[in-house]
C-alpha cells in the first residue's frame, strides 16, 4: 500500500501564525467573549495522521451550555439582532462567506490537520462550499415572505384579512459531526442566521478547530455578541445538555442515527422541534448500458471521497452481471492506487480515519465481513504504523444479511453486489435498508435511469454522477436517515414559524 506517513508533527507544515494560534488553549465563544470552560477543563485534539497532540481546547459542559443558551436568548430579545433589517442581516451573512474565502488557505490547513483530509481537497471542496452556503443563504434574508390567504369564513364571509408572517423559531441548538467540520457548521449556521435565529453550536470533540476559527470570522463579519455561541465539548455532556435545554426552541443535529435517536429522546420532554441529518447505506447502481469508464471513476469517488466518511457515501454498489467483473476490477485498481498519507502532504489522496475510535470501528467491520465469508478484492486491512489509516477496500461475495452490507461503516469500504435485471427485485434490494439518504444510477438510457431514480427511496439521487452538492439543492433523508432537509429553500422551514394573522376589516 502506498503510505506516506511521518513521525514528525504535521504542524511543521503550516505557517507560523497558525502554529501560534494552535499553541494557545483554544477558548469557547459565549456572548461575544472568548472564555475558558467554567469547570476549567480542557481536552486534547489529536492529529489523526500522526497520533500526536495538535491542540488543547476548552471542554464545555452543561454549565457552559446553559450560559450560552442564556446569551443567545438575550441576543434575540434585547440585542440589535432581533431588530436588524433583513437587508442588514443578509449583508452580514454574505460577508461571512467573503471572509471564509479570504481565509481559504488557513481554514483548509486547519481542516486538514484536525480531520486528516488532504489539504488540497479541503481547499477546493470544504472551504469554498462553506463560503457558498453563506452567500446563497444571505439572499434569503430579504425573501422570507408570508402570503395573503383568502379565507372562506362561513359565518361572516368577506370580513377578514388574513396573512402569514414567518418568524425566527428562536434559540437554536446545533450539534455537528467531524467528517466535514467547517462545512457542517456552515450548513447549520447560514440558514439559522439568514432567518434571524440565535444559535448555540456544539462542534464535534474530534474536530473543534475550524468551528472555533469560524467564530472569530463571524465576529469579524459583524455578527453581534451572543447571536452565535460556540461550545466545544463531548456528546454525552455538552451535546446532551444542549439537546435537552429548556431554553432551546429547536435542535438541529447531524451525526449518527443512534445519536439522532438520543437527540429525539432528549428533545421530547418539552416537545422541542428537531431536524436530523443522519446515516446512510446508499445504493449506487450501474447498468450494463452505462458509460463504464465514467461509472468506475464516479463510483470510486462515490465511496472513497473523504475516506468514506460521508453519510451519503455510495457504499452498496449494485452492478449488472455482464459488466460486474470489469467494474469491480476497475474500482479495485483505482482503490489500490490511492495514496494514503498525511493531509498536508501534496502527494496524499486519502488521509486517516478521524480518530482511534473510528479506526477501530472500521477495522471491526472489515474483520467481521471477512470472517462471515466476504472476499476483499483489494484492501481489507489497515496498514501498520502510526496514524488511523485504513486501506481502501472492495468486498465481494457478500450475503444480504451481513453487517458490512446492512450497517453504515463510515469508512473506505465498498460492498459490490451483482444483479441480473433492472426490475422490481433490484429496486426492492436497493431499498432494503433502514436508511434513505442518497443513491446513484449509471445508465445511458435516460428513461430507465429516471424510472429507477423515482423508485429509489432516497433524499438525493445522482444520475451518471455522484456527490454533486449545491447550496441551492435540498439534502436529507427518507426513513432513518433523518427528519427535514439541509440547504436550499427547504432548510428555511427548519428555522421559521409561520404565524397566521387575521384582522377583522368590516
Ligand atoms: P460518531 O459516532 O460518528 O462520532 P456522533 O453521532 O456520535 O458521530 O457525533 C455527532 C455529534 O453528536 C458530535 O458533536 C457528538 O459530540 C454529538 N453527540 C454524541 N452523543 C451525543 C448525545 N448523547 N447527545 C447529544 N450530542 C451527542
Coordinates of C-alpha atoms and ligand atoms in Angstrom, one line a residue:
X1 CA 0.0 0.0 0.0
X2 CA 1.2 3.5 -0.8
X3 CA 1.5 5.1 2.5
X4 CA 3.4 8.3 3.3
X5 CA 3.3 8.8 7.0
X6 CA 5.6 10.6 9.3
X7 CA 6.8 10.5 12.9
X8 CA 7.2 14.3 12.9
X9 CA 4.5 16.7 13.7
X10 CA 2.4 17.9 10.8
X11 CA 2.4 21.3 12.5
X12 CA 5.7 21.9 10.8
X13 CA 3.9 22.1 7.5
X14 CA 1.6 25.1 8.3
X15 CA 2.5 28.8 8.6
X16 CA 3.9 30.1 11.9
X17 CA 0.9 32.2 12.6
X18 CA -1.4 29.2 12.5
X19 CA 1.0 27.2 14.7
X20 CA 0.9 30.1 17.2
X21 CA -3.0 30.0 17.1
X22 CA -2.9 26.3 17.9
X23 CA -0.3 26.6 20.6
X24 CA -2.7 28.5 22.9
X25 CA -5.5 26.6 24.7
X26 CA -8.5 27.5 22.5
X27 CA -11.4 29.0 24.4
X28 CA -15.1 28.9 23.6
X29 CA -17.3 31.7 22.3
X30 CA -20.1 32.8 24.7
X31 CA -21.8 36.2 24.4
X32 CA -19.1 37.6 22.2
X33 CA -16.3 36.7 24.6
X34 CA -13.7 34.0 24.3
X35 CA -13.7 32.2 27.6
X36 CA -12.4 29.0 29.1
X37 CA -14.8 26.4 30.5
X38 CA -16.4 27.2 33.8
X39 CA -15.0 23.9 35.1
X40 CA -11.6 24.9 33.9
X41 CA -11.4 21.6 32.0
X42 CA -9.7 21.2 28.6
X43 CA -9.3 18.3 26.2
X44 CA -6.7 17.3 23.7
X45 CA -7.1 17.4 20.0
X46 CA -5.1 14.6 18.3
X47 CA -3.7 14.7 14.8
X48 CA -5.2 11.5 13.3
X49 CA -2.3 11.1 10.8
X50 CA 0.4 11.0 13.4
X51 CA -1.5 10.4 16.7
X52 CA 0.4 13.4 18.0
X53 CA -1.0 16.3 20.1
X54 CA -2.4 19.1 17.9
X55 CA -4.1 21.5 20.2
X56 CA -5.8 21.9 23.6
X57 CA -9.4 23.1 23.7
X58 CA -11.8 24.3 26.4
X59 CA -14.2 21.5 27.4
X60 CA -17.7 22.8 27.7
X61 CA -20.3 21.0 29.7
X62 CA -23.9 21.7 31.0
X63 CA -22.9 24.9 32.8
X64 CA -21.3 26.5 29.7
X65 CA -24.2 25.4 27.6
X66 CA -26.6 27.0 30.0
X67 CA -24.7 30.3 29.8
X68 CA -24.5 30.1 26.1
X69 CA -28.3 29.5 25.8
X70 CA -29.0 32.5 28.0
X71 CA -26.7 34.6 25.9
X72 CA -28.5 33.5 22.7
X73 CA -31.9 34.3 24.3
X74 CA -30.7 37.7 25.4
X75 CA -29.2 38.5 22.0
X76 CA -32.5 37.6 20.4
X77 CA -34.7 39.6 22.8
X78 CA -32.6 42.6 23.7
X79 CA -29.7 42.9 21.2
X80 CA -29.5 44.5 17.8
X81 CA -30.1 41.2 16.0
X82 CA -33.8 40.9 16.7
X83 CA -34.3 44.5 15.4
X84 CA -31.9 44.3 12.5
X85 CA -33.4 44.8 9.0
X86 CA -33.5 41.7 6.8
X87 CA -31.1 43.5 4.4
X88 CA -28.6 44.3 7.0
X89 CA -28.7 40.7 8.3
X90 CA -28.3 39.4 4.8
X91 CA -25.2 41.6 4.3
X92 CA -23.6 40.2 7.4
X93 CA -24.3 36.6 6.3
X94 CA -22.8 37.4 2.9
X95 CA -19.7 38.9 4.5
X96 CA -19.1 35.7 6.4
X97 CA -18.9 33.9 3.0
X98 CA -16.5 36.5 1.8
X99 CA -14.2 36.2 4.8
X100 CA -14.2 32.4 4.6
X101 CA -12.8 32.8 1.1
X102 CA -10.3 35.4 2.4
X103 CA -9.0 32.8 4.9
X104 CA -9.2 29.9 2.4
X105 CA -5.7 28.5 2.9
X106 CA -5.7 28.8 6.6
X107 CA -9.1 27.2 7.0
X108 CA -8.1 24.4 4.7
X109 CA -4.9 23.8 6.7
X110 CA -6.8 23.7 9.9
X111 CA -9.3 21.2 8.4
X112 CA -6.6 19.0 7.1
X113 CA -4.7 19.0 10.4
X114 CA -7.7 18.3 12.5
X115 CA -9.7 15.9 10.4
X116 CA -6.9 14.3 8.4
X117 CA -8.3 15.1 5.0
X118 CA -6.0 16.2 2.2
X119 CA -5.3 20.0 2.3
X120 CA -5.9 20.1 -1.5
X121 CA -9.4 18.6 -1.1
X122 CA -10.4 20.9 1.8
X123 CA -9.2 23.9 -0.3
X124 CA -11.3 23.0 -3.3
X125 CA -14.3 21.4 -1.6
X126 CA -14.9 22.0 2.2
X127 CA -13.9 25.7 2.4
X128 CA -15.5 27.1 -0.9
X129 CA -18.7 25.1 -0.3
X130 CA -18.8 26.6 3.2
X131 CA -18.5 30.1 1.8
X132 CA -21.1 29.3 -0.8
X133 CA -23.8 28.3 1.6
X134 CA -23.4 31.7 3.4
X135 CA -23.5 33.5 0.1
X136 CA -26.6 31.6 -1.0
X137 CA -28.4 32.0 2.3
X138 CA -27.7 35.7 2.5
X139 CA -30.2 36.2 -0.3
X140 CA -33.0 34.5 1.6
X141 CA -32.8 37.0 4.5
X142 CA -34.8 39.5 2.4
X143 CA -37.2 36.9 0.9
X144 CA -38.8 35.3 3.8
X145 CA -42.2 36.2 2.6
X146 CA -45.6 35.1 4.1
X147 CA -48.7 35.1 2.0
X148 CA -52.0 36.8 1.8
X149 CA -54.6 34.0 2.2
X150 CA -58.2 34.5 1.1
X151 CA -60.3 32.7 3.7
X152 CA -63.9 31.5 3.3
X153 CA -65.1 32.2 6.8
X154 CA -68.7 30.9 6.6
X155 CA -70.2 32.9 9.4
X156 CA -69.2 36.3 8.1
X157 CA -67.6 36.0 4.7
X158 CA -65.5 38.8 3.3
X159 CA -64.9 40.4 6.7
X160 CA -61.4 39.3 7.4
X161 CA -57.9 39.9 6.0
X162 CA -55.5 37.0 6.7
X163 CA -51.8 36.7 6.0
X164 CA -48.9 34.7 7.3
X165 CA -45.7 36.1 8.8
X166 CA -42.6 34.0 9.0
X167 CA -40.7 34.4 12.3
X168 CA -37.4 33.0 13.5
X169 CA -38.1 29.9 15.7
X170 CA -35.9 31.4 18.4
X171 CA -32.7 30.0 20.1
X172 CA -31.4 27.1 18.1
X173 CA -29.1 24.3 19.4
X174 CA -26.9 22.9 16.7
X175 CA -24.8 19.7 17.0
X176 CA -22.4 18.8 14.3
X177 CA -20.1 15.9 13.4
X178 CA -16.4 15.6 12.5
X179 CA -16.5 14.5 8.8
X180 CA -16.8 18.0 7.3
X181 CA -16.3 20.2 10.4
X182 CA -16.4 23.6 8.8
X183 CA -18.9 22.7 6.1
X184 CA -21.3 21.2 8.7
X185 CA -21.0 24.3 10.8
X186 CA -21.7 26.4 7.7
X187 CA -24.7 24.3 6.6
X188 CA -26.2 24.8 10.1
X189 CA -25.3 28.4 10.8
X190 CA -26.1 30.0 7.4
X191 CA -29.8 29.3 7.4
X192 CA -30.2 30.0 11.1
X193 CA -28.6 33.4 10.7
X194 CA -30.5 34.2 7.4
X195 CA -33.8 33.5 9.2
X196 CA -32.8 35.7 12.2
X197 CA -32.4 32.9 14.9
X198 CA -29.7 32.9 17.5
X199 CA -27.5 29.8 18.0
X200 CA -25.6 27.7 20.3
X201 CA -23.3 25.5 18.2
X202 CA -21.6 22.4 19.7
X203 CA -18.7 21.4 17.5
X204 CA -17.5 17.8 17.4
X205 CA -15.0 16.8 20.1
X206 CA -12.7 15.1 17.4
X207 CA -12.6 18.3 15.2
X208 CA -13.4 21.5 17.1
X209 CA -10.7 23.8 15.5
X210 CA -12.2 25.1 12.3
X211 CA -15.5 25.8 14.1
X212 CA -13.7 27.9 16.6
X213 CA -11.8 29.8 13.9
X214 CA -15.2 30.4 12.2
X215 CA -16.4 32.0 15.4
X216 CA -13.6 34.6 15.0
X217 CA -14.7 35.1 11.4
X218 CA -18.3 35.6 12.4
X219 CA -17.2 38.4 14.8
X220 CA -15.1 40.0 12.1
X221 CA -18.2 39.9 9.8
X222 CA -20.2 41.9 12.4
X223 CA -22.4 39.2 13.9
X224 CA -23.5 40.8 17.2
X225 CA -22.4 39.4 20.6
X226 CA -24.4 36.4 21.7
X227 CA -26.0 35.7 18.3
X228 CA -23.7 32.7 17.8
X229 CA -22.2 30.9 20.7
X230 CA -19.7 28.1 20.0
X231 CA -19.1 25.5 22.7
X232 CA -16.7 22.6 22.1
X233 CA -17.3 19.5 24.3
X234 CA -18.3 15.9 24.4
X235 CA -21.6 14.5 23.2
X236 CA -22.7 12.9 26.4
X237 CA -22.1 16.1 28.4
X238 CA -22.3 19.3 26.3
X239 CA -24.3 17.7 23.5
X240 CA -26.9 16.1 25.7
X241 CA -27.2 19.4 27.8
X242 CA -27.9 21.3 24.6
X243 CA -30.4 18.9 23.2
X244 CA -32.4 18.9 26.5
X245 CA -32.1 22.6 27.5
X246 CA -35.5 24.2 28.1
X247 CA -34.3 27.5 26.6
X248 CA -33.7 25.9 23.2
X249 CA -36.6 26.1 20.8
X250 CA -35.2 23.8 18.2
X251 CA -32.4 21.3 17.9
X252 CA -30.6 20.7 14.5
X253 CA -28.4 17.7 14.5
X254 CA -26.1 16.0 12.0
X255 CA -24.5 12.7 13.0
X256 CA -25.1 9.0 13.5
X257 CA -28.6 7.6 13.6
X258 CA -28.0 6.2 17.1
X259 CA -27.2 9.6 18.5
X260 CA -30.1 11.0 16.4
X261 CA -32.4 8.8 18.5
X262 CA -30.9 10.2 21.7
X263 CA -31.4 13.7 20.5
X264 CA -35.1 13.0 19.9
X265 CA -35.5 11.5 23.3
X266 CA -33.7 14.5 24.9
X267 CA -35.9 16.9 23.0
X268 CA -39.1 15.1 23.5
X269 CA -39.8 16.1 27.1
X270 CA -40.5 19.7 26.1
X271 CA -41.5 18.7 22.5
X272 CA -38.7 20.8 21.2
X273 CA -38.5 20.9 17.4
X274 CA -35.9 18.7 15.9
X275 CA -34.3 18.3 12.5
X276 CA -31.9 15.4 11.9
X277 CA -29.4 14.6 9.1
X278 CA -28.3 11.0 9.9
X279 CA -26.6 8.0 8.5
X280 CA -26.8 6.2 5.2
X281 CA -26.0 3.0 3.3
X282 CA -26.6 4.3 -0.1
X283 CA -27.1 2.1 -3.2
X284 CA -25.1 3.0 -6.3
X285 CA -26.5 1.1 -9.3
X286 CA -24.5 0.5 -12.5
X287 CA -26.5 -0.8 -15.5
X288 CA -24.7 -2.6 -18.3
X289 CA -25.5 0.1 -20.8
X290 CA -23.7 2.8 -18.8
X291 CA -20.5 4.6 -19.8
X292 CA -18.5 2.1 -17.8
X293 CA -15.3 4.2 -17.5
X294 CA -17.3 7.1 -16.2
X295 CA -19.2 4.8 -13.8
X296 CA -16.0 3.3 -12.5
X297 CA -14.4 6.7 -11.9
X298 CA -17.6 8.2 -10.3
X299 CA -18.3 5.1 -8.2
X300 CA -14.7 5.1 -6.9
X301 CA -15.1 8.7 -5.7
X302 CA -18.7 7.8 -4.6
X303 CA -17.2 5.6 -1.9
X304 CA -13.7 6.8 -1.3
X305 CA -14.2 10.6 -1.2
X306 CA -13.5 11.9 2.3
X307 CA -12.1 8.4 3.2
X308 CA -15.7 7.0 3.0
X309 CA -16.6 9.2 6.0
X310 CA -19.6 10.6 4.2
X311 CA -23.2 9.9 5.3
X312 CA -24.1 9.8 1.6
X313 CA -21.2 7.5 0.5
X314 CA -22.2 5.1 -2.3
X315 CA -21.3 2.1 -0.1
X316 CA -23.5 -0.6 -1.6
X317 CA -22.6 -1.0 -5.3
X318 CA -25.0 -2.9 -7.5
X319 CA -23.6 -3.8 -10.9
X320 CA -25.4 -5.6 -13.7
X321 CA -23.9 -9.1 -14.2
X322 CA -22.5 -8.6 -17.7
X323 CA -20.2 -5.7 -16.5
X324 CA -19.7 -6.8 -12.9
X325 CA -16.1 -8.1 -13.2
X326 CA -15.0 -5.1 -15.3
X327 CA -16.5 -2.6 -12.9
X328 CA -15.2 -4.3 -9.8
X329 CA -11.7 -4.7 -11.1
X330 CA -11.7 -1.1 -12.3
X331 CA -12.7 0.3 -8.9
X332 CA -10.3 -2.1 -7.1
X333 CA -7.5 -0.9 -9.3
X334 CA -8.3 2.7 -8.6
X335 CA -8.5 2.0 -4.9
X336 CA -5.2 0.2 -4.8
X337 CA -3.5 3.3 -6.4
X338 CA -4.9 5.8 -3.8
X339 CA -2.0 7.3 -1.9
X340 CA -2.6 7.3 1.8
X341 CA -0.8 9.8 3.9
X342 CA -0.7 13.0 6.0
X343 CA -3.3 15.5 4.7
X344 CA -0.7 18.3 4.5
X345 CA 1.4 16.3 2.1
X346 CA 0.8 17.3 -1.5
X347 CA 1.0 13.6 -2.7
X348 CA -1.7 12.4 -0.3
X349 CA -5.0 11.4 -1.9
X350 CA -6.6 9.9 1.2
X351 CA -5.9 10.7 4.9
X352 CA -6.6 8.6 8.0
X353 CA -9.9 7.9 9.8
X354 CA -10.6 10.8 12.1
X355 CA -9.9 9.0 15.4
X356 CA -8.8 5.9 17.2
X357 CA -12.4 5.0 17.8
X358 CA -13.4 5.4 14.2
X359 CA -10.3 3.4 13.1
X360 CA -11.3 0.6 15.5
X361 CA -14.9 0.7 14.2
X362 CA -13.9 0.3 10.6
X363 CA -11.4 -2.4 11.3
X364 CA -14.0 -4.2 13.2
X365 CA -16.4 -4.2 10.2
X366 CA -13.6 -5.5 8.0
X367 CA -12.8 -8.3 10.3
X368 CA -16.5 -9.2 10.7
X369 CA -17.1 -9.1 6.9
X370 CA -14.1 -11.3 6.1
X371 CA -15.0 -13.8 8.9
X372 CA -18.5 -14.0 7.5
X373 CA -17.2 -15.0 4.1
X374 CA -16.8 -11.8 2.1
X375 CA -13.7 -11.5 0.0
X376 CA -11.5 -8.4 -0.3
X377 CA -10.6 -7.8 -4.0
X378 CA -8.4 -5.0 -2.6
X379 CA -7.7 -3.7 0.9
X380 CA -9.4 -5.5 3.7
X381 CA -6.9 -4.3 6.3
X382 CA -5.2 -1.4 8.0
X383 CA -1.5 -0.5 7.3
X384 CA 1.0 -0.9 10.2
X385 CA 2.5 2.1 11.8
X386 CA 1.3 5.4 13.2
X387 CA -2.0 7.1 12.1
X388 CA -5.5 5.8 11.8
X389 CA -5.2 4.7 8.2
X390 CA -7.4 2.0 6.6
X391 CA -6.6 0.6 3.1
X392 CA -9.4 1.4 0.6
X393 CA -11.4 -1.8 0.4
X394 CA -13.7 -3.5 -2.1
X395 CA -15.6 -6.5 -0.8
X396 CA -17.4 -9.1 -3.0
X397 CA -19.1 -12.5 -2.3
X398 CA -21.3 -10.8 0.4
X399 CA -24.7 -12.0 1.6
X400 CA -27.6 -9.7 2.1
X401 CA -27.7 -10.2 5.9
X402 CA -24.0 -9.5 6.5
X403 CA -23.2 -6.5 8.8
X404 CA -21.0 -5.0 6.1
X405 CA -24.0 -4.9 3.7
X406 CA -26.6 -3.7 6.2
X407 CA -24.7 -1.3 8.5
X408 CA -23.1 2.1 7.9
X409 CA -19.4 1.6 8.1
X410 CA -18.4 5.3 7.6
X411 CA -15.0 4.3 6.2
X412 CA -13.4 3.4 2.8
X413 CA -15.2 0.1 2.4
X414 CA -17.3 -0.8 -0.6
X415 CA -19.5 -3.9 -1.0
X416 CA -20.1 -4.8 -4.6
X417 CA -23.2 -7.0 -5.5
X418 CA -24.2 -8.3 -8.9
X419 CA -27.7 -8.2 -10.3
X420 CA -29.4 -9.7 -13.3
X421 CA -32.2 -7.4 -14.5
X422 CA -33.4 -3.9 -13.9
X423 CA -36.6 -5.0 -12.3
X424 CA -38.7 -4.8 -9.1
X425 CA -36.3 -7.2 -7.4
X426 CA -33.4 -4.8 -8.0
X427 CA -35.4 -1.9 -6.6
X428 CA -36.5 -3.9 -3.6
X429 CA -32.9 -4.9 -2.8
X430 CA -31.6 -1.4 -3.3
X431 CA -34.3 -0.1 -0.9
X432 CA -33.8 -2.9 1.6
X433 CA -32.2 -0.7 4.2
X434 CA -33.2 1.3 7.2
X435 CA -31.6 4.3 5.6
X436 CA -32.7 6.6 2.7
X437 CA -30.2 9.4 2.2
X438 CA -28.7 9.1 -1.3
X439 CA -28.5 6.8 -4.3
X440 CA -26.7 6.7 -7.6
X441 CA -27.7 5.4 -11.1
X442 CA -25.4 4.9 -14.0
X443 CA -27.0 4.3 -17.5
X444 CA -27.1 5.7 -21.0
X445 CA -30.9 5.0 -21.1
X446 CA -32.2 8.2 -19.5
X447 CA -35.8 6.8 -19.2
X448 CA -34.6 3.7 -17.4
X449 CA -32.3 5.8 -15.2
X450 CA -35.2 8.2 -14.2
X451 CA -37.6 5.3 -13.6
X452 CA -35.0 4.0 -11.1
X453 CA -34.4 7.4 -9.6
X454 CA -38.2 7.7 -9.0
X455 CA -38.4 4.3 -7.4
X456 CA -35.4 4.7 -5.0
X457 CA -36.3 5.8 -1.5
X458 CA -33.6 8.4 -1.0
X459 CA -33.4 12.1 -0.5
X460 CA -30.8 12.7 -3.2
X461 CA -30.4 10.6 -6.4
X462 CA -27.5 11.2 -8.7
X463 CA -27.7 10.0 -12.3
X464 CA -24.4 9.5 -14.1
X465 CA -22.6 11.4 -11.3
X466 CA -22.2 11.2 -7.6
X467 CA -21.6 13.5 -4.6
X468 CA -22.9 16.6 -6.5
X469 CA -23.9 19.1 -3.9
X470 CA -25.1 22.6 -4.2
X471 CA -26.3 25.2 -1.7
X472 CA -29.5 25.5 -3.7
X473 CA -30.4 21.8 -3.5
X474 CA -32.1 20.2 -0.5
X475 CA -30.3 17.4 1.1
X476 CA -31.7 15.0 3.7
X477 CA -33.1 11.6 4.3
X478 CA -36.0 9.2 3.9
X479 CA -36.6 6.7 6.6
X480 CA -34.0 6.6 9.4
X481 CA -31.7 8.9 7.5
X482 CA -33.4 11.9 9.1
X483 CA -36.1 14.5 9.5
X484 CA -36.2 17.6 7.4
X485 CA -33.7 18.9 4.8
X486 CA -30.4 20.8 4.9
X487 CA -29.6 23.5 2.3
X488 CA -31.8 25.0 -0.4
X489 CA -35.1 26.8 0.2
X490 CA -36.2 23.7 2.0
X491 CA -34.0 24.2 5.1
X492 CA -35.6 27.6 5.9
X493 CA -38.7 25.9 7.4
X494 CA -36.4 24.3 10.0
X495 CA -35.8 27.7 11.4
X496 CA -39.1 29.5 10.9
X497 CA -42.5 29.5 12.5
X498 CA -45.5 30.6 10.3
X499 CA -47.9 32.8 12.1
X500 CA -51.4 33.3 10.6
X501 CA -52.7 36.8 11.4
X502 CA -56.3 37.6 10.8
X503 CA -57.8 41.0 11.1
X504 CA -61.5 41.9 11.1
X505 CA -61.9 44.6 8.4
X506 CA -65.6 45.0 8.2
Ligands
LIG1 P1 -19.8 9.5 15.6 O1 -20.5 8.3 16.3 O2 -19.6 9.1 14.2 O3 -18.7 10.1 16.3 P2 -21.9 11.0 16.6 O4 -23.3 10.9 16.1 O5 -21.6 10.3 17.9 O6 -20.9 10.6 15.5 O7 -21.5 12.5 16.8 C1 -22.0 13.6 16.1 C2 -22.2 14.8 17.1 O8 -23.1 14.3 18.1 C3 -20.9 15.2 17.9 O9 -20.9 16.6 18.0 C4 -21.1 14.5 19.2 O10 -20.4 15.1 20.3 C5 -22.6 14.6 19.4 N1 -23.1 13.7 20.4 C6 -22.7 12.4 20.7 N2 -23.5 11.9 21.6 C7 -24.4 12.8 21.9 C8 -25.5 12.8 22.9 N3 -25.8 11.8 23.7 N4 -26.3 14.0 22.9 C9 -26.0 15.0 22.1 N5 -25.0 15.0 21.2 C10 -24.2 13.9 21.1

